[in-house]
Coordinates of C-alpha atoms in Angstrom, one line a residue:
Chain A
X1 CA 61.7 120.2 103.9
X2 CA 65.0 118.6 103.3
X3 CA 67.8 119.3 105.7
X4 CA 71.5 120.0 105.4
X5 CA 73.2 118.8 108.5
X6 CA 76.7 120.3 109.3
X7 CA 78.8 118.7 112.1
X8 CA 80.6 121.4 114.2
X9 CA 84.1 120.8 115.4
X10 CA 85.5 121.5 118.8
X11 CA 89.3 121.9 119.2
X12 CA 91.1 120.0 121.9
X13 CA 91.1 123.2 123.9
X14 CA 87.3 123.3 123.9
X15 CA 87.0 126.3 121.5
X16 CA 85.2 126.2 118.2
X17 CA 87.4 125.3 115.3
X18 CA 87.1 128.3 112.9
X19 CA 86.6 126.0 109.9
X20 CA 83.2 125.2 111.3
X21 CA 82.0 128.7 110.4
X22 CA 83.1 128.2 106.9
X23 CA 81.3 124.9 106.8
X24 CA 78.2 126.6 108.1
X25 CA 78.4 129.2 105.3
X26 CA 78.9 126.4 102.8
X27 CA 75.9 124.6 104.3
X28 CA 73.8 127.7 104.0
X29 CA 74.8 128.1 100.4
X30 CA 73.9 124.4 99.7
X31 CA 70.6 124.8 101.7
X32 CA 69.6 127.8 99.6
X33 CA 70.2 125.8 96.4
X34 CA 68.6 122.6 97.6
X35 CA 65.6 124.4 99.1
X36 CA 66.6 123.0 102.5
X37 CA 67.1 124.1 106.1
X38 CA 70.5 124.4 107.7
X39 CA 71.0 122.4 110.9
X40 CA 74.1 122.0 113.0
X41 CA 75.2 119.1 115.2
X42 CA 77.5 119.7 118.2
X43 CA 78.9 116.7 120.0
X44 CA 80.6 117.3 123.4
X45 CA 80.6 116.5 127.0
X46 CA 78.9 119.9 127.4
X47 CA 77.8 121.3 124.1
X48 CA 76.2 124.4 125.6
X49 CA 79.1 126.9 125.1
X50 CA 79.5 125.9 121.4
X51 CA 75.7 126.1 120.9
X52 CA 75.8 129.6 122.3
X53 CA 78.7 130.5 120.1
X54 CA 77.0 129.2 116.9
X55 CA 73.4 130.2 117.6
X56 CA 73.3 133.3 115.3
X57 CA 75.4 132.0 112.4
X58 CA 72.4 131.2 110.1
X59 CA 71.3 127.7 111.2
X60 CA 67.6 127.0 111.7
X61 CA 68.2 124.3 114.3
X62 CA 71.2 123.3 116.4
X63 CA 71.2 119.7 117.7
X64 CA 73.3 119.2 120.8
X65 CA 74.6 115.7 121.6
X66 CA 76.0 115.5 125.1
X67 CA 77.9 112.5 126.4
X68 CA 81.0 111.9 128.5
X69 CA 82.1 109.6 125.7
X70 CA 82.4 112.7 123.4
X71 CA 85.1 114.3 125.5
X72 CA 87.7 113.2 123.1
X73 CA 86.9 112.9 119.4
X74 CA 86.8 109.3 118.1
X75 CA 85.3 108.4 114.7
X76 CA 84.0 105.2 116.3
X77 CA 81.9 107.1 118.9
X78 CA 81.0 110.2 116.8
X79 CA 80.0 108.4 113.6
X80 CA 77.1 106.3 115.0
X81 CA 75.7 109.4 116.8
X82 CA 75.9 111.7 113.8
X83 CA 74.4 108.9 111.6
X84 CA 71.5 108.4 114.0
X85 CA 70.8 112.1 114.2
X86 CA 70.9 112.4 110.4
X87 CA 68.4 109.5 110.1
X88 CA 66.2 110.9 112.9
X89 CA 65.8 114.4 111.4
X90 CA 65.7 113.0 107.8
X91 CA 68.8 114.9 106.6
X92 CA 69.5 114.7 102.8
X93 CA 73.0 116.2 103.1
X94 CA 75.5 115.6 105.9
X95 CA 78.8 117.6 105.8
X96 CA 81.7 119.1 107.7
X97 CA 84.8 121.1 107.1
X98 CA 87.7 119.1 105.5
X99 CA 89.8 119.3 108.6
X100 CA 91.6 116.3 110.0
X101 CA 88.5 115.5 112.0
X102 CA 86.1 116.0 109.1
X103 CA 88.2 113.8 106.8
X104 CA 88.3 111.1 109.4
X105 CA 84.7 111.3 110.5
X106 CA 82.5 112.0 107.5
X107 CA 83.4 108.9 105.4
X108 CA 82.6 106.8 108.5
X109 CA 79.3 108.5 108.9
X110 CA 78.6 108.1 105.1
X111 CA 79.5 104.4 105.4
X112 CA 76.9 104.0 108.1
X113 CA 74.3 105.8 106.1
X114 CA 75.3 104.0 102.8
X115 CA 75.8 107.5 101.5
X116 CA 78.2 108.5 98.7
X117 CA 80.5 111.3 99.5
X118 CA 82.4 114.2 97.9
X119 CA 85.6 115.4 99.6
X120 CA 87.1 118.9 99.6
X121 CA 84.1 120.5 97.9
X122 CA 84.7 124.0 96.6
X123 CA 81.3 124.8 95.3
X124 CA 77.7 123.6 94.8
X125 CA 75.4 124.1 91.8
X126 CA 72.1 122.8 90.6
X127 CA 68.8 122.9 92.5
X128 CA 66.6 120.7 94.7
X129 CA 67.8 117.1 94.9
X130 CA 69.8 117.6 91.7
X131 CA 72.8 119.1 93.3
X132 CA 76.3 119.0 91.6
X133 CA 79.4 119.1 93.8
X134 CA 82.5 120.8 92.5
X135 CA 85.7 119.4 93.8
X136 CA 89.4 119.2 92.9
X137 CA 91.1 116.0 91.7
X138 CA 94.8 115.4 91.0
X139 CA 95.6 117.9 93.7
X140 CA 93.7 120.7 91.8
X141 CA 95.1 120.0 88.3
X142 CA 91.5 119.0 87.5
X143 CA 88.3 120.4 88.7
X144 CA 85.4 118.0 88.5
X145 CA 81.7 118.2 88.8
X146 CA 80.3 115.2 90.5
X147 CA 76.8 113.9 91.3
X148 CA 76.2 111.6 94.3
X149 CA 73.5 109.0 93.4
X150 CA 72.6 107.9 96.9
X151 CA 69.6 109.2 98.8
X152 CA 71.7 110.8 101.5
X153 CA 74.8 112.7 100.3
X154 CA 77.9 113.3 102.4
X155 CA 80.6 115.9 101.9
X156 CA 83.5 117.8 103.3
X157 CA 84.2 121.4 102.2
X158 CA 87.5 123.2 101.7
X159 CA 87.3 126.0 104.2
X160 CA 89.4 128.4 102.2
X161 CA 86.7 128.4 99.4
X162 CA 83.9 129.7 101.6
X163 CA 83.7 132.8 103.7
X164 CA 83.1 132.4 107.5
X165 CA 79.4 132.5 108.3
X166 CA 78.6 136.0 109.7
X167 CA 77.1 136.3 113.1
X168 CA 73.9 138.3 113.8
X169 CA 71.4 136.0 112.0
X170 CA 68.1 135.0 113.6
X171 CA 68.8 132.7 116.6
X172 CA 68.7 129.0 116.0
X173 CA 66.4 126.7 117.9
X174 CA 68.6 124.6 120.2
X175 CA 67.4 121.1 120.8
X176 CA 69.0 118.1 122.6
X177 CA 69.3 114.8 120.8
X178 CA 70.0 111.7 122.7
X179 CA 71.6 109.1 120.5
X180 CA 71.0 105.5 121.4
X181 CA 73.9 104.0 123.3
X182 CA 76.6 102.9 120.8
X183 CA 78.5 99.6 121.3
X184 CA 81.9 100.0 123.0
X185 CA 84.5 101.6 120.8
X186 CA 87.3 99.4 119.5
X187 CA 89.5 102.5 119.6
X188 CA 90.7 104.3 122.7
X189 CA 92.0 107.9 122.9
X190 CA 95.5 107.9 124.4
X191 CA 96.7 111.5 124.2
X192 CA 97.0 114.7 122.2
X193 CA 100.2 116.5 121.9
X194 CA 99.7 120.0 120.7
X195 CA 102.5 121.2 118.4
X196 CA 103.1 124.6 119.8
X197 CA 103.2 127.2 117.1
X198 CA 102.2 130.8 117.2
X199 CA 101.6 130.5 113.5
X200 CA 98.3 129.6 111.9
X201 CA 97.6 126.2 110.4
X202 CA 99.1 125.9 107.0
X203 CA 95.8 124.9 105.4
X204 CA 93.8 127.5 107.2
X205 CA 96.1 130.5 106.9
X206 CA 95.2 133.6 105.0
X207 CA 98.8 134.1 104.0
X208 CA 101.5 131.4 103.4
X209 CA 105.2 132.1 103.0
X210 CA 107.1 129.2 101.6
X211 CA 110.8 128.4 101.0
X212 CA 112.5 126.0 98.7
X213 CA 115.9 124.9 97.5
X214 CA 116.9 128.5 97.1
X215 CA 117.1 129.0 100.8
X216 CA 119.9 126.5 101.0
X217 CA 118.5 125.4 104.3
X218 CA 118.3 128.8 105.9
X219 CA 114.6 129.5 106.6
X220 CA 115.2 132.5 108.9
X221 CA 114.1 135.2 106.4
X222 CA 111.1 133.0 105.2
X223 CA 110.0 132.7 108.8
X224 CA 110.6 136.3 109.7
X225 CA 108.4 137.5 106.8
X226 CA 105.8 135.0 107.8
X227 CA 105.8 136.2 111.4
X228 CA 105.6 139.8 110.2
X229 CA 102.5 138.9 108.2
X230 CA 100.9 136.5 110.7
X231 CA 101.4 133.9 108.1
X232 CA 102.0 130.1 108.0
X233 CA 105.3 128.8 106.8
X234 CA 105.4 126.2 103.9
X235 CA 108.2 124.5 102.0
X236 CA 108.8 122.7 98.8
X237 CA 109.3 119.0 98.7
X238 CA 113.0 119.5 98.0
X239 CA 113.4 121.5 101.2
X240 CA 111.6 118.9 103.2
X241 CA 113.5 116.0 101.7
X242 CA 116.8 117.7 102.4
X243 CA 115.7 117.6 106.1
X244 CA 115.9 121.4 106.4
X245 CA 112.4 121.8 107.7
X246 CA 109.7 119.5 109.1
X247 CA 107.9 117.3 106.6
X248 CA 104.5 118.7 107.6
X249 CA 105.5 122.0 106.1
X250 CA 105.4 120.5 102.7
X251 CA 103.1 122.1 100.2
X252 CA 102.4 120.1 97.1
X253 CA 100.5 117.2 95.6
X254 CA 102.0 114.7 98.2
X255 CA 102.0 117.3 101.0
X256 CA 99.4 119.9 101.9
X257 CA 97.2 121.6 99.4
X258 CA 96.7 125.3 100.3
X259 CA 94.7 128.1 98.8
X260 CA 95.4 131.3 100.8
X261 CA 94.7 134.8 99.8
X262 CA 98.4 135.4 99.4
X263 CA 101.1 132.8 98.7
X264 CA 104.8 133.9 98.7
X265 CA 107.2 131.4 97.1
X266 CA 110.8 132.2 97.9
X267 CA 113.5 130.2 96.2
X268 CA 111.0 127.7 94.8
X269 CA 111.5 126.7 91.2
X270 CA 108.0 125.5 90.7
X271 CA 108.0 121.8 90.1
X272 CA 104.6 120.4 88.9
X273 CA 104.3 118.6 92.2
X274 CA 104.6 121.9 94.1
X275 CA 102.4 123.9 91.8
X276 CA 99.6 121.4 92.3
X277 CA 99.6 122.2 96.0
X278 CA 99.4 126.0 95.8
X279 CA 98.1 127.3 92.5
X280 CA 94.6 127.7 93.9
X281 CA 96.0 130.6 95.9
X282 CA 94.3 134.0 95.2
X283 CA 97.5 135.9 94.7
X284 CA 100.9 134.3 94.1
X285 CA 104.3 136.1 94.5
X286 CA 107.4 134.4 93.2
X287 CA 110.9 135.4 94.3
X288 CA 113.6 133.6 92.4
X289 CA 117.1 134.3 91.1
X290 CA 116.4 132.3 87.9
X291 CA 114.1 134.4 85.5
X292 CA 113.3 131.2 83.7
X293 CA 111.9 129.4 86.8
X294 CA 108.5 127.8 86.0
X295 CA 107.1 129.4 89.2
X296 CA 106.9 132.7 87.3
X297 CA 104.3 131.2 85.0
X298 CA 101.8 130.9 87.8
X299 CA 102.8 134.0 89.7
X300 CA 100.8 137.2 89.7
X301 CA 103.8 139.2 90.7
X302 CA 107.3 138.0 90.2
X303 CA 110.6 139.5 91.3
X304 CA 113.9 138.2 89.9
X305 CA 116.4 138.4 92.7
X306 CA 118.1 137.0 95.8
X307 CA 115.5 136.0 98.4
X308 CA 118.0 136.9 101.2
X309 CA 117.8 140.6 99.9
X310 CA 114.2 140.7 98.8
X311 CA 112.5 139.1 101.8
X312 CA 114.1 141.5 104.4
X313 CA 113.3 144.5 102.2
X314 CA 109.7 143.4 101.8
X315 CA 109.4 142.8 105.5
X316 CA 110.7 146.2 106.3
X317 CA 108.3 147.8 103.8
X318 CA 105.4 146.0 105.4
X319 CA 106.5 146.8 108.9
X320 CA 107.0 150.4 108.0
X321 CA 103.4 150.7 106.7
X322 CA 101.9 149.4 109.9
Chain B
X1 CA 100.6 89.0 112.0
X2 CA 98.8 89.0 108.7
X3 CA 98.6 92.4 107.0
X4 CA 96.6 93.4 103.9
X5 CA 98.0 96.4 102.1
X6 CA 96.7 98.3 99.1
X7 CA 98.6 99.3 95.9
X8 CA 96.5 101.5 93.7
X9 CA 97.9 102.4 90.2
X10 CA 97.9 106.1 89.7
X11 CA 99.4 108.7 87.4
X12 CA 103.0 109.6 88.4
X13 CA 102.7 112.6 90.7
X14 CA 105.4 114.3 88.6
X15 CA 103.5 114.0 85.3
X16 CA 101.4 116.9 84.0
X17 CA 97.7 116.2 84.1
X18 CA 95.7 117.7 81.2
X19 CA 91.9 117.6 80.8
X20 CA 90.5 116.3 77.5
X21 CA 88.9 119.0 75.4
X22 CA 85.4 117.5 75.8
X23 CA 85.8 117.3 79.6
X24 CA 85.2 113.5 79.7
X25 CA 88.5 112.7 81.4
X26 CA 92.2 113.3 81.4
X27 CA 94.6 112.9 78.5
X28 CA 96.3 109.5 78.9
X29 CA 98.9 109.8 76.2
X30 CA 102.4 110.2 77.5
X31 CA 101.5 109.6 81.1
X32 CA 103.6 107.4 83.4
X33 CA 102.0 105.4 86.1
X34 CA 103.2 104.2 89.5
X35 CA 102.0 103.0 92.9
X36 CA 100.0 105.7 94.8
X37 CA 102.8 107.2 97.0
X38 CA 100.6 106.8 100.1
X39 CA 100.1 103.1 99.3
X40 CA 103.9 102.7 99.0
X41 CA 104.2 104.0 102.6
X42 CA 101.5 101.4 103.5
X43 CA 103.4 98.6 101.9
X44 CA 106.6 99.7 103.7
X45 CA 104.9 99.9 107.1
X46 CA 103.4 96.4 106.6
X47 CA 106.8 95.0 105.8
X48 CA 108.4 96.6 108.9
X49 CA 105.7 95.3 111.1
X50 CA 106.0 91.7 109.8
X51 CA 109.8 92.0 110.0
X52 CA 109.5 92.8 113.7
X53 CA 106.6 90.6 114.7
X54 CA 106.5 87.8 112.1
X55 CA 103.7 87.1 109.6
X56 CA 103.1 88.1 106.0
X57 CA 102.1 91.0 103.9
X58 CA 99.4 90.4 101.2
X59 CA 99.0 93.2 98.7
X60 CA 95.8 93.9 96.8
X61 CA 95.1 96.1 93.9
X62 CA 91.9 96.8 91.9
X63 CA 92.0 97.7 88.3
X64 CA 92.8 96.4 84.8
X65 CA 95.6 94.0 84.0
X66 CA 98.1 96.9 84.1
X67 CA 97.8 97.0 88.0
X68 CA 99.9 93.9 88.0
X69 CA 102.9 96.2 87.6
X70 CA 102.1 97.8 90.9
X71 CA 101.5 94.4 92.5
X72 CA 104.9 93.2 91.2
X73 CA 106.5 96.3 92.6
X74 CA 105.0 95.6 96.1
X75 CA 106.1 91.9 95.8
X76 CA 109.6 93.1 94.9
X77 CA 109.6 95.3 98.0
X78 CA 108.9 92.2 100.0
X79 CA 105.2 91.4 100.1
X80 CA 104.5 87.6 100.1
X81 CA 101.7 87.4 97.6
X82 CA 99.2 89.5 95.7
X83 CA 95.5 89.7 95.1
X84 CA 94.4 91.3 91.8
X85 CA 90.7 92.3 91.6
X86 CA 90.2 92.5 87.9
X87 CA 88.0 95.5 87.2
X88 CA 88.8 97.6 84.2
X89 CA 86.1 100.2 84.6
X90 CA 85.9 103.3 86.8
X91 CA 85.5 102.8 90.6
X92 CA 84.5 105.0 93.4
X93 CA 85.4 104.8 97.1
X94 CA 82.2 102.8 98.0
X95 CA 83.0 100.3 95.3
X96 CA 86.6 100.0 96.3
X97 CA 85.7 99.6 100.0
X98 CA 83.0 97.0 99.1
X99 CA 85.6 94.9 97.2
X100 CA 88.2 95.3 99.9
X101 CA 85.7 94.2 102.5
X102 CA 85.1 90.9 100.6
X103 CA 88.9 90.4 100.2
X104 CA 89.3 91.0 103.9
X105 CA 86.6 88.5 104.7
X106 CA 88.4 85.9 102.6
X107 CA 91.9 86.7 103.7
X108 CA 91.1 87.4 107.4
X109 CA 94.1 89.7 108.1
X110 CA 94.7 91.2 111.5
X111 CA 95.4 94.6 110.0
X112 CA 94.7 96.5 106.8
X113 CA 97.0 99.4 105.8
X114 CA 95.8 101.8 103.1
X115 CA 97.2 105.1 101.8
X116 CA 95.1 107.9 103.3
X117 CA 94.1 108.9 99.8
X118 CA 95.1 108.3 96.3
X119 CA 96.6 111.1 94.4
X120 CA 94.2 110.8 91.4
X121 CA 90.7 111.3 92.8
X122 CA 91.9 112.6 96.1
X123 CA 88.7 111.5 97.9
X124 CA 90.4 110.0 101.0
X125 CA 87.5 107.9 102.0
X126 CA 88.1 104.2 101.3
X127 CA 89.9 103.3 104.5
X128 CA 87.1 104.8 106.7
X129 CA 84.3 103.1 104.7
X130 CA 86.1 99.8 105.0
X131 CA 86.6 100.2 108.7
X132 CA 83.0 101.0 109.3
X133 CA 81.7 98.2 107.1
X134 CA 83.9 95.7 108.9
X135 CA 83.0 97.2 112.2
X136 CA 86.8 97.6 112.9
X137 CA 88.9 100.3 114.7
X138 CA 90.3 103.0 112.4
X139 CA 93.5 104.9 112.7
X140 CA 93.7 107.4 109.9
X141 CA 96.6 109.6 108.8
X142 CA 99.2 107.5 110.7
X143 CA 102.5 109.4 111.2
X144 CA 105.8 108.9 112.9
X145 CA 106.4 110.5 116.2
X146 CA 110.1 110.9 115.4
X147 CA 111.4 112.7 112.3
X148 CA 112.2 110.9 109.1
X149 CA 115.8 111.7 109.8
X150 CA 115.7 109.8 113.1
X151 CA 117.7 106.7 114.1
X152 CA 114.5 104.7 114.4
X153 CA 113.7 105.5 110.8
X154 CA 117.3 104.6 109.7
X155 CA 116.9 101.3 111.5
X156 CA 113.6 100.8 109.5
X157 CA 111.6 100.5 112.7
X158 CA 107.8 100.5 112.3
X159 CA 106.1 103.7 113.5
X160 CA 103.0 101.7 114.4
X161 CA 103.6 100.0 117.8
X162 CA 102.0 96.6 118.7
X163 CA 101.2 96.1 122.4
X164 CA 103.0 93.4 124.3
X165 CA 99.9 91.2 124.3
X166 CA 99.6 91.6 120.5
X167 CA 96.0 92.9 120.7
X168 CA 96.4 96.6 120.3
X169 CA 98.1 99.0 117.9
X170 CA 99.3 102.4 119.0
X171 CA 98.8 104.8 116.1
X172 CA 100.1 108.4 116.1
X173 CA 98.0 110.5 113.9
X174 CA 98.8 113.8 112.2
X175 CA 95.9 116.1 113.0
X176 CA 95.3 119.8 113.0
X177 CA 97.6 121.6 115.4
X178 CA 99.2 118.5 116.8
X179 CA 99.6 114.7 117.1
X180 CA 96.9 112.5 118.5
X181 CA 97.6 109.0 119.7
X182 CA 95.0 106.2 119.5
X183 CA 95.0 102.6 120.8
X184 CA 93.3 100.6 118.1
X185 CA 92.1 97.1 119.0
X186 CA 93.0 94.5 116.3
X187 CA 91.7 93.9 113.8
X188 CA 92.0 97.4 112.6
X189 CA 92.3 99.6 109.5
X190 CA 95.2 102.1 109.4
X191 CA 95.7 104.8 106.7
X192 CA 99.1 106.3 106.1
X193 CA 100.2 109.9 106.0
X194 CA 103.4 111.0 104.4
X195 CA 105.4 111.3 107.5
X196 CA 105.1 107.6 108.5
X197 CA 108.2 106.2 106.9
X198 CA 110.4 106.4 103.8
X199 CA 109.6 103.5 101.6
X200 CA 112.4 101.2 100.4
X201 CA 113.5 100.7 96.9
X202 CA 112.9 97.3 95.4
X203 CA 116.3 95.4 95.3
X204 CA 117.4 93.4 92.3
X205 CA 117.1 90.1 94.1
X206 CA 113.7 91.4 95.3
X207 CA 112.6 92.0 91.7
X208 CA 113.8 88.6 90.6
X209 CA 112.0 86.9 93.5
X210 CA 108.8 88.8 92.8
X211 CA 108.5 87.2 89.3
X212 CA 107.7 83.9 91.0
X213 CA 105.4 85.1 93.7
X214 CA 101.7 84.3 93.1
X215 CA 99.1 86.8 92.0
X216 CA 95.6 85.6 92.6
X217 CA 92.9 87.0 90.3
X218 CA 89.4 87.8 91.6
X219 CA 86.5 89.7 90.1
X220 CA 83.8 92.0 91.5
X221 CA 81.2 89.5 90.2
X222 CA 83.0 86.6 91.9
X223 CA 83.2 88.5 95.1
X224 CA 79.5 89.4 94.8
X225 CA 80.0 93.2 94.9
X226 CA 78.1 95.7 92.8
X227 CA 80.6 98.3 91.8
X228 CA 78.0 100.6 90.1
X229 CA 79.2 104.2 90.6
X230 CA 77.5 106.1 93.4
X231 CA 79.9 109.1 92.7
X232 CA 79.4 110.0 89.1
X233 CA 81.9 112.4 87.5
X234 CA 79.8 114.5 85.1
X235 CA 82.6 116.5 83.6
X236 CA 86.2 117.6 84.3
X237 CA 87.7 120.9 83.5
X238 CA 91.1 122.6 84.0
X239 CA 91.3 124.9 86.9
X240 CA 90.4 128.6 86.0
X241 CA 93.4 130.0 84.2
X242 CA 95.5 132.5 86.1
X243 CA 95.7 135.8 84.4
X244 CA 99.2 136.6 83.1
X245 CA 101.4 137.8 85.9
X246 CA 103.9 140.6 85.8
X247 CA 107.5 140.9 86.8
X248 CA 108.1 143.8 89.1
X249 CA 111.4 145.8 89.2
X250 CA 111.9 146.2 92.9
X251 CA 110.6 145.4 96.3
X252 CA 108.9 148.8 96.7
X253 CA 106.9 148.2 93.5
X254 CA 106.0 144.7 94.7
X255 CA 104.8 146.1 98.1
X256 CA 102.7 148.8 96.4
X257 CA 101.1 146.3 94.1
X258 CA 100.3 143.9 96.9
X259 CA 98.9 146.7 99.0
X260 CA 96.9 148.7 96.4
X261 CA 96.3 146.5 93.4
X262 CA 95.9 143.0 94.9
X263 CA 94.8 144.4 98.3
X264 CA 96.2 141.4 100.2
X265 CA 98.3 143.2 102.8

């Protein structure tokens, strides 16, 4: 039976990265279509806690790879181990969530396996070995169906497009895999500085509240609504270029591409560049003084008005309903 | 220090991309093209590193004759010379990395800097394939520790630091929930994130000088690389259309709709 191998991800604090559960669900969906079994790989100094956490999420087998060299993630140490595991179990598909780690690691794994790869996959179709990967191009302005022609196929999935794998499934068989010793890594881990934020990751958040030029640099109300909703804060390129907010808040074709359940655009006109980064959101709310702003063309709900009045009122209504 | 940088030709990120009715590709008419924004950052970082440590920047682009525009732009920014891999057809990341690997073996740079992805196919794979096939260190999504408003940025200082012995690069990477720092032994492959630097504009003297800088032409056949597609795009379609939205009268109505109709609160 062919195998779909999903690489789990451990956060620097040792916890499971939530996106792994979405990748497991995507893997299960692919396995069902390909007539394959879902396997997971966990690389860590001590993979046991994560194996325990993941054991009832639908995988048939969990492979644990334990080594002191896996304490800090490095593509140069992880890729050879994952590739060896994939070869050893005869995996036909190797994937992970399209997180910073998944985007860094999977192409290197694919290169070792001479496998072609599809990034940011949003869906699978077809059956057996004839699987079609659906993925965005041009920042989501185009959705393409692609076929990977190599024997082994690699992919990352966009976590927001798949539900989290539910717990409570039949327990997986947990088995240790000892990868052959890899040559010394040419890269050394130096340090990790956590950017302390009580807010969720922009690309993982269920709700995103973004501000643009209309804030005139005052993001207080944007941030206050985000915090009321437990949302991430985003911004248009104009707001980032003006130096009002950090560049990594930028949502758009050259920034981050988000697809939350709810996207609130406050004082954002809706340049093509920005729309490309957020129009995959399930529900879009636009707040803008200009009734002709292009953002209203993609918004499910639009309100013409001053964001400095609308945002506090909306926040009060949400707070009142709690 | 010899640095190889890439300059892919892509659709201007400001242009509106439309899919052809038959799903075979995008409508080319009326589109403008420019250098992939992430590659522009790669060229800039290469120039800053060679300004500080000496050496030269060689720029490479793969594509039809038109990519010479992007090569000229990189030369006008300050690259010393250019390599054009003449390949008019479609290309996937394995093909691109295979060609770049051969160019690297020929040019023997100490460092390759690529955009972390190109804004057309958005795969974000080429740098990592290249690093693996060369057996080199990889530092992806390189970012600046300081803000792009900082004094270091104004002084055009490189964000990637070379160790005193010249053997290691310190690369700060933008990752989920923080910044990770790696020490990459040279030779290495680095891919650029947006927050690495603000690329310069080409100056008029730069543009004049670029006209006389050499562009070497290579071909996939000459390099001995099979660029047959391993990632085959079967069809393209526009994203599912959004149902027409409504304008609401006031905040209460908006709140009720979000709560009861969209059920997202």
